[in-house]
XYZ file of C-alpha atoms in Angstrom:
382
model
C 98.691 183.089 105.336
C 97.892 185.176 108.395
C 98.839 184.871 111.989
C 97.902 187.002 114.983
C 100.596 187.944 117.474
C 100.282 189.369 120.989
C 102.967 190.565 123.408
C 106.710 190.936 123.079
C 109.133 189.170 120.783
C 112.074 187.746 122.618
C 115.840 187.543 122.569
C 117.346 184.270 123.680
C 120.665 182.716 122.892
C 119.684 179.174 122.006
C 122.453 176.847 123.105
C 121.399 173.238 123.645
C 122.684 169.831 122.742
C 120.442 169.621 119.671
C 122.849 171.910 117.815
C 125.297 174.789 117.804
C 124.759 178.067 119.733
C 123.071 180.938 117.959
C 121.756 184.400 118.818
C 118.249 185.645 118.148
C 117.837 189.372 117.450
C 115.608 191.262 119.943
C 112.601 193.038 118.430
C 109.869 194.890 120.333
C 106.208 194.678 119.354
C 104.023 195.996 122.172
C 100.727 196.214 120.329
C 98.572 193.460 118.871
C 99.539 192.801 115.271
C 98.195 190.847 112.333
C 100.897 189.827 109.890
C 100.536 188.518 106.349
C 103.535 186.731 104.889
C 105.015 188.306 101.780
C 105.220 184.935 100.084
C 102.735 182.180 100.769
C 104.598 178.975 101.493
C 103.046 175.611 100.699
C 103.991 171.954 101.128
C 104.835 169.897 98.074
C 102.331 167.504 96.523
C 104.700 164.655 97.387
C 104.621 165.621 101.068
C 100.817 165.681 101.182
C 100.639 162.357 99.324
C 103.095 160.874 101.814
C 100.961 161.895 104.806
C 97.831 160.410 103.239
C 99.655 157.159 102.412
C 100.721 156.328 105.993
C 99.027 153.180 107.276
C 98.158 152.274 110.843
C 100.566 149.314 110.856
C 103.448 151.642 109.960
C 102.663 153.870 112.934
C 102.375 150.837 115.213
C 105.937 149.892 114.256
C 107.080 153.277 115.574
C 106.000 152.604 119.164
C 109.371 152.119 120.840
C 112.061 154.034 122.732
C 115.430 155.358 121.541
C 118.336 156.141 123.862
C 121.532 157.741 122.569
C 124.523 159.455 124.118
C 125.795 162.872 123.074
C 129.516 163.163 122.366
C 131.840 166.003 121.345
C 134.015 165.948 118.227
C 136.859 164.745 120.483
C 134.806 161.791 121.754
C 133.975 163.231 125.186
C 130.560 162.200 126.504
C 128.373 165.276 127.075
C 124.886 163.986 127.819
C 122.063 161.819 126.547
C 119.134 161.953 124.143
C 115.969 159.863 124.463
C 112.735 159.508 122.487
C 109.682 157.467 123.476
C 106.449 156.972 121.535
C 103.417 155.152 122.941
C 99.666 154.890 122.548
C 97.572 157.458 124.410
C 94.155 159.093 124.572
C 93.611 162.831 124.144
C 90.130 164.298 124.664
C 88.632 160.829 124.023
C 90.637 160.471 120.796
C 93.098 157.633 120.245
C 96.505 159.123 119.495
C 100.222 158.896 120.297
C 102.193 160.434 123.142
C 105.746 161.417 122.179
C 108.381 162.494 124.675
C 111.861 163.590 123.577
C 114.499 164.745 126.025
C 118.128 165.806 125.679
C 120.311 167.128 128.448
C 124.001 167.520 129.148
C 126.634 170.242 128.875
C 128.528 172.018 126.111
C 131.736 173.831 127.071
C 130.809 172.921 130.684
C 127.508 174.832 130.377
C 124.459 172.732 131.389
C 121.673 172.844 128.820
C 118.808 170.765 127.535
C 115.614 170.432 125.551
C 112.376 168.585 126.258
C 109.395 167.976 123.963
C 106.126 166.340 124.999
C 103.276 166.110 122.526
C 100.060 164.358 121.583
C 100.045 163.385 117.891
C 96.919 162.236 116.045
C 96.726 159.124 113.876
C 97.099 161.443 110.852
C 100.242 163.028 112.385
C 98.521 166.295 113.284
C 99.836 167.918 116.458
C 97.006 168.139 118.983
C 99.132 169.630 121.756
C 102.851 170.150 122.283
C 105.026 171.552 125.071
C 108.612 172.493 124.193
C 111.103 173.522 126.897
C 114.714 174.681 126.438
C 117.173 175.876 129.080
C 120.790 177.025 129.372
C 122.430 177.412 132.792
C 125.183 180.037 132.479
C 127.631 180.866 135.270
C 125.851 183.977 136.526
C 122.298 183.457 135.265
C 120.036 181.133 133.318
C 118.084 181.323 130.070
C 114.798 179.491 129.824
C 112.332 179.206 126.951
C 108.969 177.434 126.998
C 106.454 177.161 124.178
C 103.025 175.588 124.242
C 101.059 174.687 121.112
C 97.459 173.482 121.204
C 94.739 172.985 118.638
C 91.587 174.823 119.726
C 88.740 174.298 117.290
C 89.799 175.652 113.903
C 92.759 177.558 115.380
C 96.283 176.562 116.391
C 97.326 178.621 119.426
C 101.014 179.016 120.300
C 102.216 180.632 123.547
C 105.906 181.361 124.190
C 107.586 182.471 127.409
C 111.263 183.443 127.619
C 112.925 183.996 130.990
C 116.371 185.556 131.367
C 117.423 186.396 134.922
C 114.350 188.185 136.325
C 113.124 189.320 132.913
C 110.093 187.421 131.597
C 108.749 188.044 128.093
C 105.832 186.400 126.376
C 104.309 186.029 122.913
C 101.082 184.566 121.645
C 100.327 183.481 118.068
C 97.142 182.182 116.471
C 97.094 180.341 113.126
C 94.018 179.141 111.217
C 94.260 175.358 110.928
C 93.106 175.652 107.314
C 96.357 177.473 106.475
C 98.534 174.697 107.949
C 97.966 171.843 105.504
C 101.155 169.777 105.408
C 102.431 171.259 108.684
C 104.698 169.146 110.921
C 105.787 170.069 114.437
C 109.083 169.049 116.033
C 107.297 166.098 117.636
C 105.559 164.831 114.496
C 108.873 165.241 112.639
C 110.388 162.536 114.855
C 107.589 160.139 113.889
C 107.903 161.006 110.196
C 111.633 160.258 110.291
C 110.961 156.785 111.720
C 108.440 156.012 108.964
C 110.731 157.303 106.206
C 113.612 155.242 107.614
C 111.515 152.063 107.575
C 110.369 152.705 103.999
C 113.870 153.736 102.784
C 112.403 154.929 99.485
C 110.524 158.214 99.261
C 110.171 161.084 96.735
C 113.011 163.588 96.442
C 110.714 166.608 96.564
C 109.157 166.053 99.990
C 108.640 169.484 101.562
C 106.462 170.199 104.619
C 105.546 173.372 106.467
C 107.018 173.906 109.931
C 107.892 176.622 112.487
C 111.335 178.160 112.801
C 112.719 179.369 116.158
C 110.714 182.607 115.863
C 107.434 180.761 115.148
C 107.546 181.870 111.534
C 106.128 179.484 108.947
C 109.013 177.954 107.004
C 109.756 175.008 104.715
C 111.093 171.701 106.019
C 112.742 169.542 103.350
C 113.681 165.848 103.584
C 116.270 164.116 101.365
C 117.864 160.678 101.178
C 121.505 160.413 102.270
C 121.828 156.741 101.422
C 123.295 153.846 103.392
C 126.539 153.434 105.297
C 128.059 151.277 108.055
C 128.029 152.203 111.743
C 129.715 150.411 114.622
C 127.232 149.311 117.294
C 128.995 147.497 120.102
C 131.308 145.059 118.312
C 129.296 144.803 115.099
C 129.102 147.026 112.020
C 125.510 147.493 110.895
C 123.827 149.086 107.894
C 122.187 152.425 108.626
C 120.010 154.583 106.362
C 120.493 158.357 106.277
C 117.936 161.167 105.987
C 118.687 164.880 105.741
C 116.248 167.446 107.101
C 116.676 171.157 106.303
C 114.682 174.002 107.877
C 114.576 177.064 105.596
C 114.116 179.770 108.240
C 112.623 183.123 107.229
C 114.830 185.161 109.594
C 117.937 182.989 109.989
C 120.294 180.782 107.991
C 119.016 177.293 107.103
C 119.495 174.567 109.723
C 120.302 171.038 108.547
C 120.330 167.719 110.433
C 121.737 164.368 109.311
C 120.025 161.368 110.912
C 120.879 157.699 110.377
C 118.519 154.851 111.260
C 118.525 151.079 111.580
C 116.137 149.165 109.327
C 113.477 148.988 112.073
C 113.450 152.782 112.523
C 115.674 153.016 115.603
C 117.795 156.177 115.545
C 121.512 155.333 115.215
C 123.000 158.833 115.003
C 121.925 162.469 114.735
C 123.972 165.600 114.128
C 123.202 169.184 113.189
C 125.512 170.317 110.404
C 128.054 172.735 111.880
C 127.549 171.541 115.454
C 130.471 170.171 117.513
C 128.297 167.446 119.074
C 126.851 164.193 117.752
C 124.211 161.860 119.175
C 125.150 158.203 118.822
C 123.629 154.819 119.561
C 126.221 152.666 121.338
C 124.617 149.223 121.138
C 122.058 147.444 118.998
C 118.595 147.761 120.610
C 117.240 144.600 122.167
C 114.588 142.708 120.225
C 111.033 143.554 121.175
C 109.566 141.292 123.816
C 105.830 140.786 124.111
C 104.774 141.730 127.622
C 101.864 139.778 129.013
C 99.117 141.614 130.797
C 99.690 141.694 134.531
C 97.720 139.107 136.434
C 95.566 140.239 139.321
C 97.153 139.311 142.628
C 94.995 137.058 144.797
C 95.572 136.899 148.534
C 94.306 133.842 150.365
C 92.399 134.541 153.546
C 94.391 133.438 156.579
C 92.799 131.875 159.680
C 91.934 134.370 162.364
C 94.239 134.267 165.400
C 92.553 136.515 167.907
C 95.678 136.913 170.047
C 97.441 138.692 167.168
C 94.374 140.381 165.591
C 95.216 138.968 162.161
C 91.874 140.018 160.711
C 92.686 143.673 161.086
C 96.182 143.094 159.738
C 94.797 141.262 156.722
C 92.422 144.110 155.979
C 95.356 146.484 156.130
C 97.325 144.417 153.618
C 94.356 144.146 151.260
C 93.728 147.863 151.342
C 97.422 148.587 150.853
C 97.588 146.385 147.761
C 94.340 147.852 146.417
C 95.760 151.363 146.623
C 99.097 150.297 145.153
C 97.362 148.598 142.215
C 95.088 151.611 141.665
C 98.011 154.014 141.664
C 100.049 151.831 139.301
C 97.080 151.549 136.943
C 96.643 155.323 136.898
C 100.331 155.848 136.066
C 100.122 153.312 133.214
C 97.023 155.005 131.791
C 98.672 158.451 131.976
C 102.219 158.030 130.566
C 102.528 161.808 130.250
C 102.739 161.955 134.067
C 106.152 160.280 134.134
C 107.447 162.511 131.343
C 106.222 165.677 133.030
C 107.681 164.756 136.426
C 110.978 163.667 134.861
C 111.392 167.051 133.178
C 110.547 168.902 136.387
C 112.941 166.838 138.533
C 115.734 167.284 136.002
C 115.272 171.064 136.044
C 114.923 171.068 139.851
C 118.185 169.181 140.382
C 119.950 171.479 137.935
C 118.840 174.658 139.749
C 118.837 173.233 143.335
C 116.599 176.012 144.744
C 116.322 176.630 148.483
C 112.550 177.037 148.306
C 111.291 173.978 146.417
C 107.594 174.878 146.722
C 108.057 178.347 145.226
C 110.230 176.907 142.471
C 107.572 174.297 141.632
C 104.851 176.951 141.545
C 106.949 179.082 139.206
C 107.819 176.114 136.979
C 104.217 174.998 136.409
C 102.661 178.496 136.355
C 103.535 179.906 132.876
C 100.769 178.191 130.896
C 98.204 178.175 133.680
C 96.633 181.475 132.622
C 97.146 181.052 128.859
C 95.913 177.542 128.103
C 93.003 176.894 125.788
C 89.686 175.572 127.141
C 89.749 171.805 127.526
C 93.545 171.606 127.537
C 95.005 168.335 128.779
C 97.735 170.163 130.680
C 95.273 171.593 133.209
C 95.805 172.567 136.845
C 95.746 169.584 139.186
C 92.404 170.658 140.622
C 90.657 170.199 137.291
C 92.317 167.029 136.025
C 89.891 164.187 135.576
C 91.098 160.836 136.745
């Protein structure tokens, strides 16, 4: 398997509420390089069979939101973790929009991770943005990665910012070499499906990326059932273990427990001092009826008060409000994008908000692939 790399490899101490802190070794690679892995990694037959066996109704059962709190091993609340999955359209293709966000503080150090991605009906990652940050006392560490499928290539851009130092990398992978590949976003969907099935083969091994964008193996195993307290009631939860066999680092393992409907009940990275927990049983799904169009009755004209003009104003105001609300509903990624930006803005509290916003949204502006959904505002089609 080959990948093409451009730019500099980065050093960033990754410390977020997904797991324990770790240090990445700095390596310099100024020239363009084509690298061939010493050993060709491949997904297991069971993993490929699993992907081909997923039915549309199973994916439809995964369209819901999870909201957990993050606690320390002493029970102190540190932050929150949320996941939402909903229907979306990407380049005229029906797909799913997944948004995962965790933020809080470890050892009184603010940190967080955000993932937003478009996932196809076959669980292929069409586009994914991954953002991590750590706010230290005297400076901040910030890492962004952007993955997009462009024709028969998967293009990955990474930008790491530490103080005033900005380093970037670019990787290109042939899609043909990524059979059985799962991104961090598609992994969250796979876990929900496995939890609802409860029974799956022992040897289920996918391809994935480690923290250095090296192809690695991602293995899933059954942990079995146990009881977990949700509110005042003990409920059965089903456990799944995921292990990432990194090429350059020690393996990373997560234990996740789910309710029977696929809702995440707890998540912990082995060796980490923090755990994500569901406090209460999720409310039953309620069918939401389609909003009815508001109808305003025409009022009699009272010329002394110019009610005709006032009525026109109200009609136009409601028309705009309805149009704006409709646009927001049809573009759920807008809320996710703005939520991430506002969270980062309030964490940094810059004096110059406009410059900060320009810097925040600039990194992928010059490196995106043609036709990317995350375009500049001037080229977005309504």
